[in-house]
PDB file of C-alpha atoms and ligand atoms in Angstrom:
ATOM      1  CA  MET R 706       2.826  -5.656 -11.326  1.00 85.00           C
ATOM      2  CA  LEU R 707       1.224  -5.254  -7.858  1.00 94.00           C
ATOM      3  CA  ASN R 708      -2.403  -5.662  -7.080  1.00 96.00           C
ATOM      4  CA  GLU R 709      -4.228  -2.440  -7.415  1.00 96.00           C
ATOM      5  CA  LYS R 710      -5.745  -2.210  -4.418  1.00 97.00           C
ATOM      6  CA  VAL R 711      -2.844  -3.136  -2.614  1.00 98.00           C
ATOM      7  CA  SER R 712      -0.918  -0.534  -4.486  1.00 98.00           C
ATOM      8  CA  LYS R 713      -3.258   2.109  -3.642  1.00 98.00           C
ATOM      9  CA  LEU R 714      -3.294   1.166   0.188  1.00 98.00           C
ATOM     10  CA  ILE R 715       0.532   1.472  -0.189  1.00 98.00           C
ATOM     11  CA  ASN R 716       0.367   4.775  -1.728  1.00 98.00           C
ATOM     12  CA  GLU R 717      -2.277   6.062   0.966  1.00 98.00           C
ATOM     13  CA  GLN R 718       0.357   4.526   3.546  1.00 98.00           C
ATOM     14  CA  ILE R 719       3.208   7.238   2.125  1.00 98.00           C
ATOM     15  CA  ASN R 720       0.903  10.085   3.007  1.00 98.00           C
ATOM     16  CA  LYS R 721       0.364   8.566   6.615  1.00 98.00           C
ATOM     17  CA  GLU R 722       3.994   8.365   7.371  1.00 98.00           C
ATOM     18  CA  MET R 723       4.887  11.809   6.025  1.00 98.00           C
ATOM     19  CA  PHE R 724       1.686  13.227   8.353  1.00 98.00           C
ATOM     20  CA  SER R 725       3.359  11.075  11.123  1.00 98.00           C
ATOM     21  CA  ALA R 726       6.621  13.001  10.519  1.00 98.00           C
ATOM     22  CA  TYR R 727       4.742  16.488  10.430  1.00 98.00           C
ATOM     23  CA  LEU R 728       2.856  15.299  13.840  1.00 98.00           C
ATOM     24  CA  TYR R 729       6.063  14.487  15.490  1.00 97.00           C
ATOM     25  CA  LEU R 730       7.690  17.743  14.288  1.00 97.00           C
ATOM     26  CA  ASP R 731       4.702  19.547  15.691  1.00 98.00           C
ATOM     27  CA  MET R 732       5.287  17.654  19.137  1.00 97.00           C
ATOM     28  CA  SER R 733       9.092  18.666  18.870  1.00 96.00           C
ATOM     29  CA  ASN R 734       8.108  22.304  18.384  1.00 97.00           C
ATOM     30  CA  TYR R 735       5.840  21.797  21.579  1.00 97.00           C
ATOM     31  CA  TYR R 736       8.615  20.909  23.719  1.00 93.00           C
ATOM     32  CA  ILE R 737      11.069  23.397  22.193  1.00 94.00           C
ATOM     33  CA  ASN R 738       8.614  26.235  23.287  1.00 96.00           C
ATOM     34  CA  LYS R 739       8.514  24.425  26.824  1.00 92.00           C
ATOM     35  CA  GLY R 740      12.262  24.592  27.013  1.00 89.00           C
ATOM     36  CA  LEU R 741      12.496  20.845  27.063  1.00 87.00           C
ATOM     37  CA  THR R 742      15.196  20.346  24.457  1.00 87.00           C
ATOM     38  CA  GLY R 743      15.577  16.552  24.964  1.00 87.00           C
ATOM     39  CA  PHE R 744      12.012  15.839  24.422  1.00 89.00           C
ATOM     40  CA  ALA R 745      12.234  18.084  21.397  1.00 91.00           C
ATOM     41  CA  ASN R 746      15.294  16.137  20.036  1.00 91.00           C
ATOM     42  CA  TRP R 747      13.395  12.779  20.628  1.00 91.00           C
ATOM     43  CA  TYR R 748      10.500  13.802  18.578  1.00 94.00           C
ATOM     44  CA  ASN R 749      12.508  15.484  15.930  1.00 93.00           C
ATOM     45  CA  ILE R 750      14.565  12.097  15.356  1.00 92.00           C
ATOM     46  CA  GLN R 751      11.148  10.506  15.364  1.00 94.00           C
ATOM     47  CA  ALA R 752      10.047  12.681  12.508  1.00 95.00           C
ATOM     48  CA  LYS R 753      13.191  11.892  10.492  1.00 95.00           C
ATOM     49  CA  GLU R 754      12.490   8.243  10.889  1.00 94.00           C
ATOM     50  CA  GLU R 755       8.838   8.537   9.685  1.00 96.00           C
ATOM     51  CA  MET R 756      10.343  10.519   6.673  1.00 95.00           C
ATOM     52  CA  ASP R 757      12.496   7.189   6.181  1.00 95.00           C
ATOM     53  CA  HIS R 758       9.430   5.052   6.201  1.00 96.00           C
ATOM     54  CA  ALA R 759       7.870   7.069   3.332  1.00 97.00           C
ATOM     55  CA  ILE R 760      10.794   6.968   1.359  1.00 97.00           C
ATOM     56  CA  ILE R 761      10.974   3.292   1.766  1.00 96.00           C
ATOM     57  CA  PHE R 762       7.060   2.851   0.670  1.00 97.00           C
ATOM     58  CA  ILE R 763       7.736   5.134  -2.282  1.00 97.00           C
ATOM     59  CA  THR R 764      10.813   2.980  -3.249  1.00 97.00           C
ATOM     60  CA  TYR R 765       9.002  -0.028  -3.090  1.00 97.00           C
ATOM     61  CA  LEU R 766       6.236   1.069  -5.352  1.00 98.00           C
ATOM     62  CA  GLN R 767       8.702   2.609  -7.796  1.00 97.00           C
ATOM     63  CA  ASN R 768      10.614  -0.535  -7.912  1.00 97.00           C
ATOM     64  CA  ASN R 769       7.466  -2.390  -8.863  1.00 97.00           C
ATOM     65  CA  ASN R 770       6.469   0.069 -11.769  1.00 96.00           C
ATOM     66  CA  PHE R 771       3.813   1.971  -9.910  1.00 97.00           C
ATOM     67  CA  GLU R 772       3.488   5.726 -10.393  1.00 97.00           C
ATOM     68  CA  VAL R 773       3.424   7.293  -7.026  1.00 98.00           C
ATOM     69  CA  VAL R 774       1.074   9.987  -6.231  1.00 97.00           C
ATOM     70  CA  LEU R 775       1.870  12.257  -3.282  1.00 98.00           C
ATOM     71  CA  GLU R 776      -0.985  14.122  -1.692  1.00 97.00           C
ATOM     72  CA  ALA R 777      -1.272  16.862   0.508  1.00 98.00           C
ATOM     73  CA  ILE R 778      -0.223  16.674   4.064  1.00 98.00           C
ATOM     74  CA  ALA R 779      -2.637  17.544   6.620  1.00 98.00           C
ATOM     75  CA  LYS R 780      -1.891  20.242   9.580  1.00 97.00           C
ATOM     76  CA  PRO R 781      -1.328  18.877  12.876  1.00 97.00           C
ATOM     77  CA  THR R 782      -4.217  20.337  14.924  1.00 92.00           C
ATOM     78  CA  ILE R 783      -3.914  18.822  18.506  1.00 87.00           C
ATOM     79  CA  ASP R 784      -3.499  21.279  21.469  1.00 92.00           C
ATOM     80  CA  TYR R 785      -1.400  19.670  24.120  1.00 96.00           C
ATOM     81  CA  ALA R 786      -2.996  20.066  27.955  1.00 96.00           C
ATOM     82  CA  ASP R 787       0.408  19.133  29.501  1.00 95.00           C
ATOM     83  CA  ASN R 788       3.866  17.848  28.817  1.00 92.00           C
ATOM     84  CA  LYS R 789       2.756  14.214  29.037  1.00 95.00           C
ATOM     85  CA  ALA R 790       0.045  14.682  26.531  1.00 97.00           C
ATOM     86  CA  PRO R 791       2.136  14.480  23.185  1.00 97.00           C
ATOM     87  CA  ILE R 792       3.720  11.183  24.474  1.00 95.00           C
ATOM     88  CA  LYS R 793      -0.081   9.609  25.088  1.00 97.00           C
ATOM     89  CA  GLU R 794      -1.015  11.034  21.603  1.00 97.00           C
ATOM     90  CA  SER R 795       2.068   9.383  19.879  1.00 97.00           C
ATOM     91  CA  LEU R 796       1.231   6.003  21.278  1.00 98.00           C
ATOM     92  CA  LYS R 797      -2.390   6.387  20.166  1.00 98.00           C
ATOM     93  CA  HIS R 798      -0.867   7.470  16.727  1.00 98.00           C
ATOM     94  CA  GLU R 799       1.702   4.427  16.492  1.00 98.00           C
ATOM     95  CA  GLN R 800      -1.367   2.005  17.281  1.00 98.00           C
ATOM     96  CA  PHE R 801      -3.339   3.657  14.443  1.00 98.00           C
ATOM     97  CA  VAL R 802      -0.481   3.307  11.989  1.00 98.00           C
ATOM     98  CA  THR R 803      -0.067  -0.486  13.197  1.00 98.00           C
ATOM     99  CA  ALA R 804      -3.706  -0.894  12.036  1.00 98.00           C
ATOM    100  CA  SER R 805      -2.973   0.641   8.704  1.00 98.00           C
ATOM    101  CA  ILE R 806      -0.176  -1.660   8.056  1.00 98.00           C
ATOM    102  CA  ASN R 807      -1.971  -4.496   9.204  1.00 98.00           C
ATOM    103  CA  ALA R 808      -4.941  -3.656   6.750  1.00 98.00           C
ATOM    104  CA  ILE R 809      -2.060  -3.627   3.820  1.00 98.00           C
ATOM    105  CA  PHE R 810      -0.730  -7.037   4.962  1.00 98.00           C
ATOM    106  CA  SER R 811      -4.174  -8.422   5.144  1.00 98.00           C
ATOM    107  CA  ALA R 812      -4.977  -6.970   1.555  1.00 98.00           C
ATOM    108  CA  ALA R 813      -1.868  -8.569   0.320  1.00 98.00           C
ATOM    109  CA  VAL R 814      -2.712 -12.070   1.734  1.00 98.00           C
ATOM    110  CA  THR R 815      -6.306 -11.999   0.225  1.00 98.00           C
ATOM    111  CA  VAL R 816      -4.689 -11.675  -3.277  1.00 98.00           C
ATOM    112  CA  ASN R 817      -1.713 -13.977  -2.645  1.00 98.00           C
ATOM    113  CA  ASP R 818       0.703 -10.955  -2.976  1.00 98.00           C
ATOM    114  CA  PHE R 819       3.674 -12.857  -1.395  1.00 98.00           C
ATOM    115  CA  ARG R 820       6.150  -9.954  -2.612  1.00 97.00           C
ATOM    116  CA  THR R 821       4.273  -7.295  -0.504  1.00 98.00           C
ATOM    117  CA  GLN R 822       3.656  -9.563   2.581  1.00 98.00           C
ATOM    118  CA  GLN R 823       7.639  -9.975   2.468  1.00 97.00           C
ATOM    119  CA  PHE R 824       8.233  -6.334   2.159  1.00 97.00           C
ATOM    120  CA  LEU R 825       5.917  -5.386   5.154  1.00 97.00           C
ATOM    121  CA  GLN R 826       7.369  -7.837   7.583  1.00 97.00           C
ATOM    122  CA  TRP R 827      10.028  -5.135   8.456  1.00 96.00           C
ATOM    123  CA  PHE R 828       7.221  -2.559   9.066  1.00 97.00           C
ATOM    124  CA  ILE R 829       5.449  -5.196  11.259  1.00 97.00           C
ATOM    125  CA  ARG R 830       8.253  -5.477  13.481  1.00 95.00           C
ATOM    126  CA  GLU R 831       9.318  -1.595  13.209  1.00 95.00           C
ATOM    127  CA  GLN R 832       5.421  -0.923  14.527  1.00 97.00           C
ATOM    128  CA  GLY R 833       6.245  -3.311  17.510  1.00 97.00           C
ATOM    129  CA  GLU R 834       9.395  -1.344  18.277  1.00 93.00           C
ATOM    130  CA  GLU R 835       7.673   1.779  17.935  1.00 94.00           C
ATOM    131  CA  GLU R 836       4.865   1.159  20.507  1.00 97.00           C
ATOM    132  CA  LYS R 837       7.443  -0.406  22.675  1.00 96.00           C
ATOM    133  CA  ASN R 838       9.494   2.576  22.657  1.00 93.00           C
ATOM    134  CA  VAL R 839       6.617   5.032  23.457  1.00 95.00           C
ATOM    135  CA  THR R 840       5.127   3.184  26.110  1.00 97.00           C
ATOM    136  CA  GLU R 841       8.579   2.910  27.671  1.00 92.00           C
ATOM    137  CA  LEU R 842       8.512   6.669  27.380  1.00 91.00           C
ATOM    138  CA  LEU R 843       5.288   6.871  29.228  1.00 92.00           C
ATOM    139  CA  VAL R 844       6.797   5.029  31.987  1.00 90.00           C
ATOM    140  CA  LYS R 845       9.837   6.932  32.137  1.00 88.00           C
ATOM    141  CA  TYR R 846       7.998  10.090  32.138  1.00 89.00           C
ATOM    142  CA  ASP R 847       5.872   8.937  35.509  1.00 89.00           C
ATOM    143  CA  TRP R 848       9.581   8.041  36.723  1.00 84.00           C
ATOM    144  CA  ALA R 849      10.868  11.286  36.065  1.00 82.00           C
ATOM    145  CA  LYS R 850       7.966  12.857  37.684  1.00 82.00           C
ATOM    146  CA  GLU R 851       8.662  10.369  40.790  1.00 79.00           C
ATOM    147  CA  SER R 852      12.098  12.217  40.700  1.00 84.00           C
ATOM    148  CA  LEU R 853      10.762  15.413  40.918  1.00 65.00           C
ATOM    149  CA  TYR R 854       8.667  14.416  43.920  1.00 68.00           C
ATOM    150  CA  LEU R 855      11.781  13.135  45.526  1.00 77.00           C
ATOM    151  CA  LEU R 856      13.677  16.425  44.657  1.00 73.00           C
ATOM    152  CA  ASP R 857      10.556  18.214  46.374  1.00 76.00           C
ATOM    153  CA  LYS R 858      10.789  15.903  49.362  1.00 81.00           C
ATOM    154  CA  GLU R 859      14.873  16.440  49.608  1.00 83.00           C
ATOM    155  CA  LEU R 860      14.003  20.305  49.479  1.00 80.00           C
ATOM    156  CA  LEU R 861      11.305  19.934  52.109  1.00 85.00           C
ATOM    157  CA  ALA R 862      13.883  18.331  54.425  1.00 87.00           C
ATOM    158  CA  ARG R 863      16.126  21.422  54.772  1.00 83.00           C
ATOM    159  CA  VAL R 864      16.296  22.812  57.940  1.00 87.00           C
ATOM    160  CA  TYR R 865      16.910  26.124  59.203  1.00 83.00           C
ATOM    161  CA  THR R 866      20.457  26.827  60.683  1.00 81.00           C
ATOM    162  CA  PRO R 867      20.673  30.194  62.315  1.00 81.00           C
ATOM    163  CA  ALA R 868      24.004  32.227  61.350  1.00 75.00           C
ATOM    164  CA  THR R 869      26.828  31.981  63.518  1.00 78.00           C
ATOM    165  CA  PHE R 870      28.289  35.396  62.679  1.00 76.00           C
ATOM    166  CA  VAL R 871      31.311  36.553  64.707  1.00 75.00           C
ATOM    167  CA  PHE R 872      31.813  40.249  64.594  1.00 75.00           C
TER     168      PHE R 872
HETATM  169 FE1  FEO M 666       6.229   4.839  10.470  1.00 93.64          FE
HETATM  170 FE2  FEO M 666       6.014   5.496  13.406  1.00 93.64          FE
HETATM  171  O1  FEO M 666       5.483   4.446  12.098  1.00 93.64           O
END
């Protein structure tokens, strides 16, 4: 039997993971609308991973005889100012999720719930990965802009050569 507070926090975490999926689908939609299908694909996969996380939390509770309650998923409401904004927003969101998982772990420590502590190890590692991946994407984004700058410079270097037309 899991501790009541710990179970409740895990049940709430299910909603946070499902919201994450929704948020990333929204970002994927944003990029589709911008014609950036690679970015859209990246966020679509991100959304699928979040649904996996939700299922893992559900299964854990069910394996411990807890009756899972699914709450409504909030509508993502962020308007993105530019193409980099969703990436910055997703880093902020992952940091929020990390804090949330840490809070569950902390509650499990307080009540000597060793089973949940062990279960959460995977998520603690996963959050490290998630934050690393998004941080790298932010760096790559700036490099890509750099490439655009290089391409722009290359195009600027084009010189006019008068046509040599022989009739
Ligand atoms: Fe399930 Fe991206 O944290």
